[in-house]
Every structure is written in structure tokens, then in C-alpha cells.
CSV table of C-alpha atoms in Angstrom, one decimal:
chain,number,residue,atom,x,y,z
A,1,UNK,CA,16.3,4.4,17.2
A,2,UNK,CA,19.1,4.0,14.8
A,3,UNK,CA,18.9,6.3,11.3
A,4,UNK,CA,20.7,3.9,8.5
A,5,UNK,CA,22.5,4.9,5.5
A,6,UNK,CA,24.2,3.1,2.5
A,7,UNK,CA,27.2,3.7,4.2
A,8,UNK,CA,25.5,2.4,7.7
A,9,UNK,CA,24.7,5.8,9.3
A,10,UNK,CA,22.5,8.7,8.7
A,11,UNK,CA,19.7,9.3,6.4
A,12,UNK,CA,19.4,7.4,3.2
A,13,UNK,CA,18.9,9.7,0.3
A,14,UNK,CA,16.0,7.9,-1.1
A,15,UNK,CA,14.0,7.8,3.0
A,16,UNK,CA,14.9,7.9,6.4
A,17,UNK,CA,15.3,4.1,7.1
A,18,UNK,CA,14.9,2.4,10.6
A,19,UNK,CA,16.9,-0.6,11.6
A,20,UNK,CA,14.8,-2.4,13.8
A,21,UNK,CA,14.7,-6.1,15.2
A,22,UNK,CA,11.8,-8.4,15.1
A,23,UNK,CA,10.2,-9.0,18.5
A,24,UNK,CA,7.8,-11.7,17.9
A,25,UNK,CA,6.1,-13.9,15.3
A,26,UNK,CA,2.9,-15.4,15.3
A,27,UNK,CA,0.1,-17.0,12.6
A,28,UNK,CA,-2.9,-15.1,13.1
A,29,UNK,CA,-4.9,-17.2,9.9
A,30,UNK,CA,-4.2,-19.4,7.1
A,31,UNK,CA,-0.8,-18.6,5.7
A,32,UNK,CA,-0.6,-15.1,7.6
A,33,UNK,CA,2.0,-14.4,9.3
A,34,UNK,CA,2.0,-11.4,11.7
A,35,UNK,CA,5.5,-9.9,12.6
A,36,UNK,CA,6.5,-7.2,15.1
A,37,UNK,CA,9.3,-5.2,15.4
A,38,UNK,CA,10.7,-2.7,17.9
A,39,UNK,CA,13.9,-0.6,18.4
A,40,UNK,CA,16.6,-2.2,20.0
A,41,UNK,CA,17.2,0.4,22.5
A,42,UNK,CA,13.6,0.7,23.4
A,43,UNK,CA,13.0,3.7,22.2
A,44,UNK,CA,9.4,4.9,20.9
A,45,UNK,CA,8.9,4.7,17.2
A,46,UNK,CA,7.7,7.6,14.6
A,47,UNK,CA,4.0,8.2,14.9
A,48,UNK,CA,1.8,7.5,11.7
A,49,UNK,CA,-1.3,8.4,10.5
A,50,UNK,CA,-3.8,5.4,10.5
A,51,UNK,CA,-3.8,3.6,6.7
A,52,UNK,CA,-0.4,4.1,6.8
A,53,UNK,CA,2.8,1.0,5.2
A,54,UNK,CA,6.0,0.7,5.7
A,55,UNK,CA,8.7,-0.6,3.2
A,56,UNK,CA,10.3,-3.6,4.4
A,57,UNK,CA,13.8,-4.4,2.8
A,58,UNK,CA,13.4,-8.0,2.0
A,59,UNK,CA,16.9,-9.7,0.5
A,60,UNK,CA,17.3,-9.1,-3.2
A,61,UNK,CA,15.9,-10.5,-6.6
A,62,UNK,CA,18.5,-11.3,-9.2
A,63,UNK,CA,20.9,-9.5,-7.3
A,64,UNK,CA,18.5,-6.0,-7.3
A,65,UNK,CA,17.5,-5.0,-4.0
A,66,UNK,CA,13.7,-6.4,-3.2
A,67,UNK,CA,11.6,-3.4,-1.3
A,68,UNK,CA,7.9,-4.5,-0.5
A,69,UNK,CA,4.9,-2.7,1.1
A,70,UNK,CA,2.9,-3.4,4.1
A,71,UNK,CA,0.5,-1.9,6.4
A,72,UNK,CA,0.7,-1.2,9.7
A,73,UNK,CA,-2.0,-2.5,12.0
A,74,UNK,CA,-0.9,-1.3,15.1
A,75,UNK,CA,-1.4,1.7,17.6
A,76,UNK,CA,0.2,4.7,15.9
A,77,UNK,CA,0.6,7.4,18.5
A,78,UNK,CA,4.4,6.9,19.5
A,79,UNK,CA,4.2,3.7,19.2
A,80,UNK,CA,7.0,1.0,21.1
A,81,UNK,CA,6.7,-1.2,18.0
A,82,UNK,CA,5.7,-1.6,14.2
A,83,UNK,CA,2.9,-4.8,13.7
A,84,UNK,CA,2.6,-5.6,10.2
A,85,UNK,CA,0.6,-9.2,8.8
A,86,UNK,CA,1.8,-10.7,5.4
A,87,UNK,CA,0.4,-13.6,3.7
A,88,UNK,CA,2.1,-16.0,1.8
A,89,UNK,CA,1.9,-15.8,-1.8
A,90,UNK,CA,4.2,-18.9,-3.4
A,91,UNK,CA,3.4,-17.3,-6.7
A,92,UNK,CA,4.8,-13.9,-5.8
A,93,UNK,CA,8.3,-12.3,-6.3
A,94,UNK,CA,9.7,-13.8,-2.9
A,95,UNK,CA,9.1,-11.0,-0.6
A,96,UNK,CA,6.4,-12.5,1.4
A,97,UNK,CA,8.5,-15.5,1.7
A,98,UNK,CA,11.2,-13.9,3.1
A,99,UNK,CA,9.1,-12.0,5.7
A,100,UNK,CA,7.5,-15.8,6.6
A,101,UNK,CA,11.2,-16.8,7.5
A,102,UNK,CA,11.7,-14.0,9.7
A,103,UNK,CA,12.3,-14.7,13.6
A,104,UNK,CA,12.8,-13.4,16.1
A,105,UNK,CA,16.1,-11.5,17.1
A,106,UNK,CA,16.4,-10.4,13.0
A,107,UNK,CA,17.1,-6.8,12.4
A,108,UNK,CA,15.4,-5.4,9.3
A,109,UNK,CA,15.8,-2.6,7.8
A,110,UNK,CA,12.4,-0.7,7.5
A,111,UNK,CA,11.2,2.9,6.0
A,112,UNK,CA,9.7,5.2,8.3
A,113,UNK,CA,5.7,5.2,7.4
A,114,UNK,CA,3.7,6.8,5.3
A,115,UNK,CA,0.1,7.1,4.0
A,116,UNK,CA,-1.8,7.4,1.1
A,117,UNK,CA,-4.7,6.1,2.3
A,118,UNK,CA,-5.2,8.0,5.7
A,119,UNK,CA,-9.0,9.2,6.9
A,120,UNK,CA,-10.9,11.8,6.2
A,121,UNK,CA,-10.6,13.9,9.8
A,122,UNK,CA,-13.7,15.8,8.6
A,123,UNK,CA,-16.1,13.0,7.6
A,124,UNK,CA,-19.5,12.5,9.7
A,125,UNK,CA,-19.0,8.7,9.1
A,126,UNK,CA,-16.5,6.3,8.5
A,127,UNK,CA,-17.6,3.1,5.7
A,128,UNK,CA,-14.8,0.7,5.9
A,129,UNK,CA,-14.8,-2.3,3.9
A,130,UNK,CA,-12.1,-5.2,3.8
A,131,UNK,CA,-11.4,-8.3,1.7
A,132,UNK,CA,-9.2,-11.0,3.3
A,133,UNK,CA,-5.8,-9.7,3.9
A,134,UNK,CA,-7.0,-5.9,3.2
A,135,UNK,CA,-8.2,-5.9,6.6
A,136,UNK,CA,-4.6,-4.7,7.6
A,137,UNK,CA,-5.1,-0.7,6.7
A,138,UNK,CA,-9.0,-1.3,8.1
A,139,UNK,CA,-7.8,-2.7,11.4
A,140,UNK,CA,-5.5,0.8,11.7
A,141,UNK,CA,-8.4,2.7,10.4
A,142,UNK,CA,-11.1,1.1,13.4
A,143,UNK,CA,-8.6,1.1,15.9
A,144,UNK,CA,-8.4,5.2,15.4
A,145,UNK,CA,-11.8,5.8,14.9
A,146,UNK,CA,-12.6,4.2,18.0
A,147,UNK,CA,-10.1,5.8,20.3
A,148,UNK,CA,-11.2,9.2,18.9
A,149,UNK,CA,-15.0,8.5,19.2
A,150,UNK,CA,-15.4,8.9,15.3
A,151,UNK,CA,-18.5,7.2,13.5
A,152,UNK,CA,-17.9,4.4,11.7
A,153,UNK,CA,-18.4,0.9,10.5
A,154,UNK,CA,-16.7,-1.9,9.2
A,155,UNK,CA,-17.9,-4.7,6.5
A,156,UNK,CA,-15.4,-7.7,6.3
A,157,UNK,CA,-15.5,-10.1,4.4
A,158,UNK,CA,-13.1,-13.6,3.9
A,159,UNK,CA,-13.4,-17.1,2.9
A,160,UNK,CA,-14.9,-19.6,5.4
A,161,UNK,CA,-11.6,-20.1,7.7
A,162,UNK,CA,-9.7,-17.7,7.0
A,163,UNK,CA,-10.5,-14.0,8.3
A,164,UNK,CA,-7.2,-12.6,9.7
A,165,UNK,CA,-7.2,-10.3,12.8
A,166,UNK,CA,-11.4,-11.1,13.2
A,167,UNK,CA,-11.0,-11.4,17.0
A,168,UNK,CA,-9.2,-8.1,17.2
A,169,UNK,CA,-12.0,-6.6,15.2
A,170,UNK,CA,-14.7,-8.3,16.9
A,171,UNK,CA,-13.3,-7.0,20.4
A,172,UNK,CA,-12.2,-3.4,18.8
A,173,UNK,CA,-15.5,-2.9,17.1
A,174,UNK,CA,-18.3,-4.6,19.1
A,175,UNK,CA,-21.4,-4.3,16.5
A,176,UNK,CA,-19.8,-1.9,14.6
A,177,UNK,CA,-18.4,-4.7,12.7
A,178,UNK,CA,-20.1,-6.8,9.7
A,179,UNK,CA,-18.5,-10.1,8.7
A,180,UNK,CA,-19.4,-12.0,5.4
A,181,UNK,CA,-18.1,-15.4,4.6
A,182,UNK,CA,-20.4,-15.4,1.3
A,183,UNK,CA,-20.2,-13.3,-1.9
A,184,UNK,CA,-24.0,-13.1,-2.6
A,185,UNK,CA,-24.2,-12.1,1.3
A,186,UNK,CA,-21.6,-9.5,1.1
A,187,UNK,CA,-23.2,-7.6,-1.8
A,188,UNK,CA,-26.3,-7.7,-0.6
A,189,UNK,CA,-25.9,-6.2,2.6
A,190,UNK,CA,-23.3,-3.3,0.6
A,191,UNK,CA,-26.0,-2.3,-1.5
A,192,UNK,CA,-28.0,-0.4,1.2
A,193,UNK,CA,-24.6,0.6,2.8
A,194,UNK,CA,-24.1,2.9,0.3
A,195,UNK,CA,-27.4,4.2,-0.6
A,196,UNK,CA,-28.7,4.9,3.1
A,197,UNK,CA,-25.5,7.1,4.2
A,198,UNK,CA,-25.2,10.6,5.6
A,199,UNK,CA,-23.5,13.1,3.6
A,200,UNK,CA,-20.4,13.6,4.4
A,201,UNK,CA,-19.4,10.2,4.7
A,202,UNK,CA,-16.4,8.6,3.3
A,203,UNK,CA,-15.9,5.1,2.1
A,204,UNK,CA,-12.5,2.8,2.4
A,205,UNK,CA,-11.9,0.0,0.6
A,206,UNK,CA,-8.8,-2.7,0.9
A,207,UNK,CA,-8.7,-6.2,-0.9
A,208,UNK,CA,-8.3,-7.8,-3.9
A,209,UNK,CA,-8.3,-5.6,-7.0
A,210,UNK,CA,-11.5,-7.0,-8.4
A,211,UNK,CA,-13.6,-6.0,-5.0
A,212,UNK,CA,-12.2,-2.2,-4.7
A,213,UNK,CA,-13.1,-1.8,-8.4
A,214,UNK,CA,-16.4,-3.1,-8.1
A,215,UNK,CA,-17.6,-1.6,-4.8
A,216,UNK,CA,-15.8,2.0,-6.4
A,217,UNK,CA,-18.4,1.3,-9.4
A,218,UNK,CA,-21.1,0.4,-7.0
A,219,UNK,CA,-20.6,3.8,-5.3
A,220,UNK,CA,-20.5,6.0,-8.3
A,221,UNK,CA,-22.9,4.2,-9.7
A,222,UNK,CA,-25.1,5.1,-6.0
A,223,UNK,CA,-24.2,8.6,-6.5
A,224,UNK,CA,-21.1,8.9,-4.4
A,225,UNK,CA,-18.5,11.4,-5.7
A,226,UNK,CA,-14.6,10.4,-6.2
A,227,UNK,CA,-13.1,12.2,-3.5
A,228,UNK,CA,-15.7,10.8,-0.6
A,229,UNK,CA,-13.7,7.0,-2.3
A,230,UNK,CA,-10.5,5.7,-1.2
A,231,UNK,CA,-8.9,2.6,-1.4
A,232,UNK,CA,-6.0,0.7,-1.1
A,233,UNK,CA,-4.7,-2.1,-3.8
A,234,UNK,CA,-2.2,-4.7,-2.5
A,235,UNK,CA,0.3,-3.8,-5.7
A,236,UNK,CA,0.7,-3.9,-9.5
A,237,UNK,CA,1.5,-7.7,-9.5
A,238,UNK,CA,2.8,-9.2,-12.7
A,239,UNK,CA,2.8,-6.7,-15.9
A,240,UNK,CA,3.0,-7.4,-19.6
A,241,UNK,CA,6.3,-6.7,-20.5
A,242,UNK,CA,5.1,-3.9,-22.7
A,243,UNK,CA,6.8,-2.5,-25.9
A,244,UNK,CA,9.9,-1.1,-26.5
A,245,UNK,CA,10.6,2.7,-26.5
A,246,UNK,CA,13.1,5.6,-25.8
A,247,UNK,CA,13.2,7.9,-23.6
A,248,UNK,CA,15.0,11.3,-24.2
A,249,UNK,CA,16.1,13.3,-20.8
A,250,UNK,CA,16.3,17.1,-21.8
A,251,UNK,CA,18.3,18.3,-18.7
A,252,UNK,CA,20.9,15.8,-19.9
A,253,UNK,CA,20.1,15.6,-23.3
A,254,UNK,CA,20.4,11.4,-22.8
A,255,UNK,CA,18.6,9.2,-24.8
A,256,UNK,CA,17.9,5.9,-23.3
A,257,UNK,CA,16.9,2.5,-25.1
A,258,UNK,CA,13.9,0.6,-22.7
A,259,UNK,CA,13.7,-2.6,-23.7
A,260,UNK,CA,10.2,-4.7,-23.3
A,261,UNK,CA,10.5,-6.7,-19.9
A,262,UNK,CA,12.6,-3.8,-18.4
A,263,UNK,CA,11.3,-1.3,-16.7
A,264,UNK,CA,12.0,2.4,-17.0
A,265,UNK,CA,13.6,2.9,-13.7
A,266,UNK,CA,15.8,-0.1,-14.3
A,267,UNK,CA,16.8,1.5,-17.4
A,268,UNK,CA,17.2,4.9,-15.8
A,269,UNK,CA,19.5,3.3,-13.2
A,270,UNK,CA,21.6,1.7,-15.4
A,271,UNK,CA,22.6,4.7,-17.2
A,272,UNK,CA,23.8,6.1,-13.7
A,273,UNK,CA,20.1,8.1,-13.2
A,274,UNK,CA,19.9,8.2,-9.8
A,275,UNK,CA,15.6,8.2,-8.9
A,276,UNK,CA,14.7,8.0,-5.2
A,277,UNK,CA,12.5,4.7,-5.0
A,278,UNK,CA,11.1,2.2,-2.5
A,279,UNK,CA,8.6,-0.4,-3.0
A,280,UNK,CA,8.9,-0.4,-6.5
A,281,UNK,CA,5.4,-1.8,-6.9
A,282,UNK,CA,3.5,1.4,-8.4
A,283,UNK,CA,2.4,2.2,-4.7
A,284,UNK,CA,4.7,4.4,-2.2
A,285,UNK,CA,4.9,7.0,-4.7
A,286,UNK,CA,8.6,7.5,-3.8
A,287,UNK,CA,9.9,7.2,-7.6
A,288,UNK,CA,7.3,9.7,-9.0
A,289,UNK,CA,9.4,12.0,-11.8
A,290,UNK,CA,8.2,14.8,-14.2
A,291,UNK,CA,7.5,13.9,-18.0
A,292,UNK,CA,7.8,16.6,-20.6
A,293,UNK,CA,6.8,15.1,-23.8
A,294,UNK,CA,4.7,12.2,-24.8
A,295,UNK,CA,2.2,9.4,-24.1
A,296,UNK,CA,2.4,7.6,-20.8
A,297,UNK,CA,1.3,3.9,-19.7
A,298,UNK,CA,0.2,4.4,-16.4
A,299,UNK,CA,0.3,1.5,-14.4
A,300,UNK,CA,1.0,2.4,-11.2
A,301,UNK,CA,-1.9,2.8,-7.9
A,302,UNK,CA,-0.6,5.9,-6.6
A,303,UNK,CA,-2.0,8.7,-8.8
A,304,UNK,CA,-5.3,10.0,-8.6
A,305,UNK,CA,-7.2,9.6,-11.9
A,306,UNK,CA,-6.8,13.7,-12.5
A,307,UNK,CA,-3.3,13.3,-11.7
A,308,UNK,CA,-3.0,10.7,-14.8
A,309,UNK,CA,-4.9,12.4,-16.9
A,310,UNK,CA,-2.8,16.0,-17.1
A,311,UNK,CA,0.1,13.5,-18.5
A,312,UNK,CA,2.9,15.3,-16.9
A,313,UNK,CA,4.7,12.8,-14.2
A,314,UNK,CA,4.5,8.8,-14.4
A,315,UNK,CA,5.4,6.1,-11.4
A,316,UNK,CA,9.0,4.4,-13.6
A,317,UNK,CA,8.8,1.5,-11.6
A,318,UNK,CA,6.0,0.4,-13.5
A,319,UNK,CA,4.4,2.3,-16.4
A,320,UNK,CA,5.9,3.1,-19.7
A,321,UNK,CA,5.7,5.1,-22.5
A,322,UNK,CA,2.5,4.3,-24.5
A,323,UNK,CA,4.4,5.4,-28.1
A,324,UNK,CA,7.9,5.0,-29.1
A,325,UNK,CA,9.1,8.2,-27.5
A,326,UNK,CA,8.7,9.3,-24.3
A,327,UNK,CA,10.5,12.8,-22.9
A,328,UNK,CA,11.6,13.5,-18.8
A,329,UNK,CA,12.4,16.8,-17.5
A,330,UNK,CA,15.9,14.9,-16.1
């Protein structure tokens, strides 16, 4: 595999980065495109832990470098090639566009994976529940827990149609797997799904933001503690611009004007503040820097809710000061 750099070699200082070339293409549902790549010598790819994304390099936005986050849905022991599936979204920022226009022969420059959403090895059971295009992360998820004999079961659910990957699942999970094509349906059948449940099992959740936060409330609200919940959100998506502010770096001793509409790593970096960053969506946790002083806007879906809470680090690529002054230990 081929390490590349800024300079076209080595290790980039913000990730390793592989430069790999798309294998095939196909349309697996409506407006889902599912893209493979591979390295061009052959050789076997990083392993992963299952839930894991990559960060796709994906052209640039007003001349800034575009970096978006996807799941990968294939094998992840060694495996000859990284499978992600994107759907189209014409209202987005471009990036799932530009993976759409992809074919084959195209060398992309990809990060190496990682995970914040990987399983629990110690759970007794595995609860996994997608929306739509969530079903990526699920997919690795069920593939693992069923090569390693693990308990589990999946809930799906997706507009009459649509359903990417559902033959996959059906043939992966046998009757392991629950598919809903109607709200009322779905909802129904979760409610005993999370009050008839050994303990020790963990739940997984990837969809639409308004599904994760209702089926997390639906847990609590069942009795389930935070740390047997874990989900994945697609990104931030558009933000309010938010309110000005300044931020004051006390290694440094720089002050540095954020206007509203810009966010604070933008500002950061055109001061010459170099923060390592990747998807620049509030999700790899790649930018995450220490704050000193002050009230923060968190926006991002990378910390934990404790994590948020104790006030001292913040995601720049998306959250802001919540005051006028905000202090970094840069």
C-alpha cells in the first residue's frame, strides 16, 4: 500500500493516509451508491474494528479541502479492499456527489479506519438497530457478530423501496434480522426489544438523528444505562452560524477574532494554527484541542455527554464559544 504525504510520501501529519483506487461501482438502492477500493499493488489493507469510517478526500469546497466520513461495510480482518455505500444528498455540501461520480480506475486518497462506535466484546447480546442508510456500521457490526458466533439481532427499518444492503442482511442474518417498512410497526415491535433483554446487553443505533434520539430516550426511559447505548449520527449537517467571539491562546498569548459563519478551526488556521483535522463534521474526533477558560457550544457527535460536561476540550470544527471569550491551552 502506498503511505501519502503533503509532499506525496510518508505519513501525513494530521493521519496516515492510503492512496487507493476504486475497483468497482455499483447501486445497491435508491440513490446509494456502493464503491470499493483496493490497493493498487494488491496488497491487504489495515484491519478495523467492526463500526469503524474512513475519511474519504473528496475535491474541495471554496477552494478548502472537503474531508467526509463513511462506514465501512466490509470484512475487516486484513481485508483486500475497503466497501463503503453513500447516498446522494443534492442538498448536502458536495461530498456525496463527488463520491456518486467516482469510477472505476480513480485513486482516492483515504484515511486509514477508525471507530468510535465499535462493539462491546463483553456483551451477552448484541441489539442492533438501523434507519435507512445507517445500516452501513450495522452491516459491519452483523457481519462480525456472526463470524464470531456472538448473540445478536438486528431491527431495520426503511421506506417502502428503499432498504440498502437488505439482501446481504437477509443472507448474513437469517432470522436474526427484523425489517420494518412502517413507523407505527417499527415502534411497536422496539418497545419489547428493550424491556425483555438480558443484562449485559448492549444496544447500537445508526440513522437519522431523530430515530437515535428517540430509541436512546426509549432505552433510558426502559431502564437501560448510558454506557450499555451507542450510536452513530450521520454528521452535524448545517449549523447556525452562531455569534461572534474571541478566542485567547495562552501558550501563544494570540488573540483571535471568530466571526459568525466561521468556524473556529477556520479561524485557527488562518492565523497559521496548525490543528490536526479530518472529516471536519464534529465526528472523527481528529481536531479535538484543550480549552482553558470559558463556556463552550458543543456541537459536535464525538464526545461523550461526561466528556462535555467537564468543559475542558471542544471539537473546533464545529462548536463555539457560548460567551464572548473563549481561552485554549495553544
Amino acid at each position: 500500500m502506498t503511505l501519502v504525504s503533503d509532499a506525496g510520501t510518508g505519513i501525513r501529519g494530521d493521519s496516515a493516509t492510503l492512496s487507493l483506487t476504486v475497483t468497482e461501482v455499483a447501486t445497491v438502492a435508491a440513490d446509494v451508491r456502493h464503491v470499493r477500493f483496493a490497493d493498487p499493488s494488491g496488497a491487504p489493507l489495515p484491519s478495523f474494528t467492526p463500526g469503524s469510517h474512513v475519511v474519504l478526500s473528496c475535491g474541495d469546497n471554496d477552494g478548502r479541502p472537503r474531508r467526509n466520513s463513511y462506514s465501512l461495510t466490509g470484512a475487516e480482518f486484513e481485508p483486500s479492499s475497503y466497501s463503503i455505500s453513500v447516498r446522494l444528498d443534492e442538498n448536502g455540501r458536495g461530498g456525496s456527489r463527488w463520491v456518486h461520480d467516482l469510477v472505476v480506475g480513480d485513486i482516492v486518497e483515504i484515511s486509514t479506519p477508525r471507530s468510535a462506535f465499535a462493539p462491546v466484546l463483553t456483551a451477552r447480546h448484541h441489539l442492533l438497530v438501523a434507519g435507512g442508510i445507517g445500516v452501513t456500521p450495522i452491516l459491519s457490526h452483523a457481519r462480525a457478530a456472526a463470524q464470531w458466533g456472538r448473540s445478536f439481532e438486528v431491527h431495520y427499518t426503511f421506506r417502502e423501496g428503499d432498504g440498502p444492503h437488505l439482501d446481504e442482511m437477509r443472507d448474513l442474518c437469517g432470522d436474526r434480522l427484523h425489517t420494518y417498512r412502517d413507523p407505527g410497526e417499527f415502534w411497536a415491535a422496539l418497545g419489547p426489544a428493550l424491556l425483555d433483554r438480558p443484562l449485559g446487553t448492549h444496544l447500537y443505533v445508526c440513522g437519522p438523528s431523530g430515530l437515535i434520539d428517540e430509541l436512546a430516550g426509549r432505552a433510558r426511559g426502559a431502564g437501560w444505562p448510558d454506557a450499555r447505548i451507542h450510536y452513530e449520527h450521520f454528521g452535524v449537517g448545517d449549523l447556525d452560524p452562531g455569534s461572534p467571539f474571541t478566542v485567547h491562546l495562552r501558550h501563544t498569548g494570540l488573540d483571535i477574532d471568530v466571526e459568525s459563519g466561521v468556524s473556529l478551526l477556520d479561524a485557527l488556521e488562518s492565523r497559521g494554527v496548525v490543528v490536526p483535522n479530518l472529516c471536519r463534521q464534529g465526528v472523527c474526533g481528529e481536531c479535538r484541542i484543550p480549552v482553558a477558560d470559558g463556556a463552550i457550544e458543543h456541537r459536535d457527535l464525538y464526545l461523550t455527554a461526561a466528556e462535555k460536561e467537564a468543559g475542558d476540550c471542544m471539537m473546533p470544527c464545529v462548536s463555539r464559544a457560548d460567551g464572548p471569550r473563549l481561552e485554549l491551552e495553544l
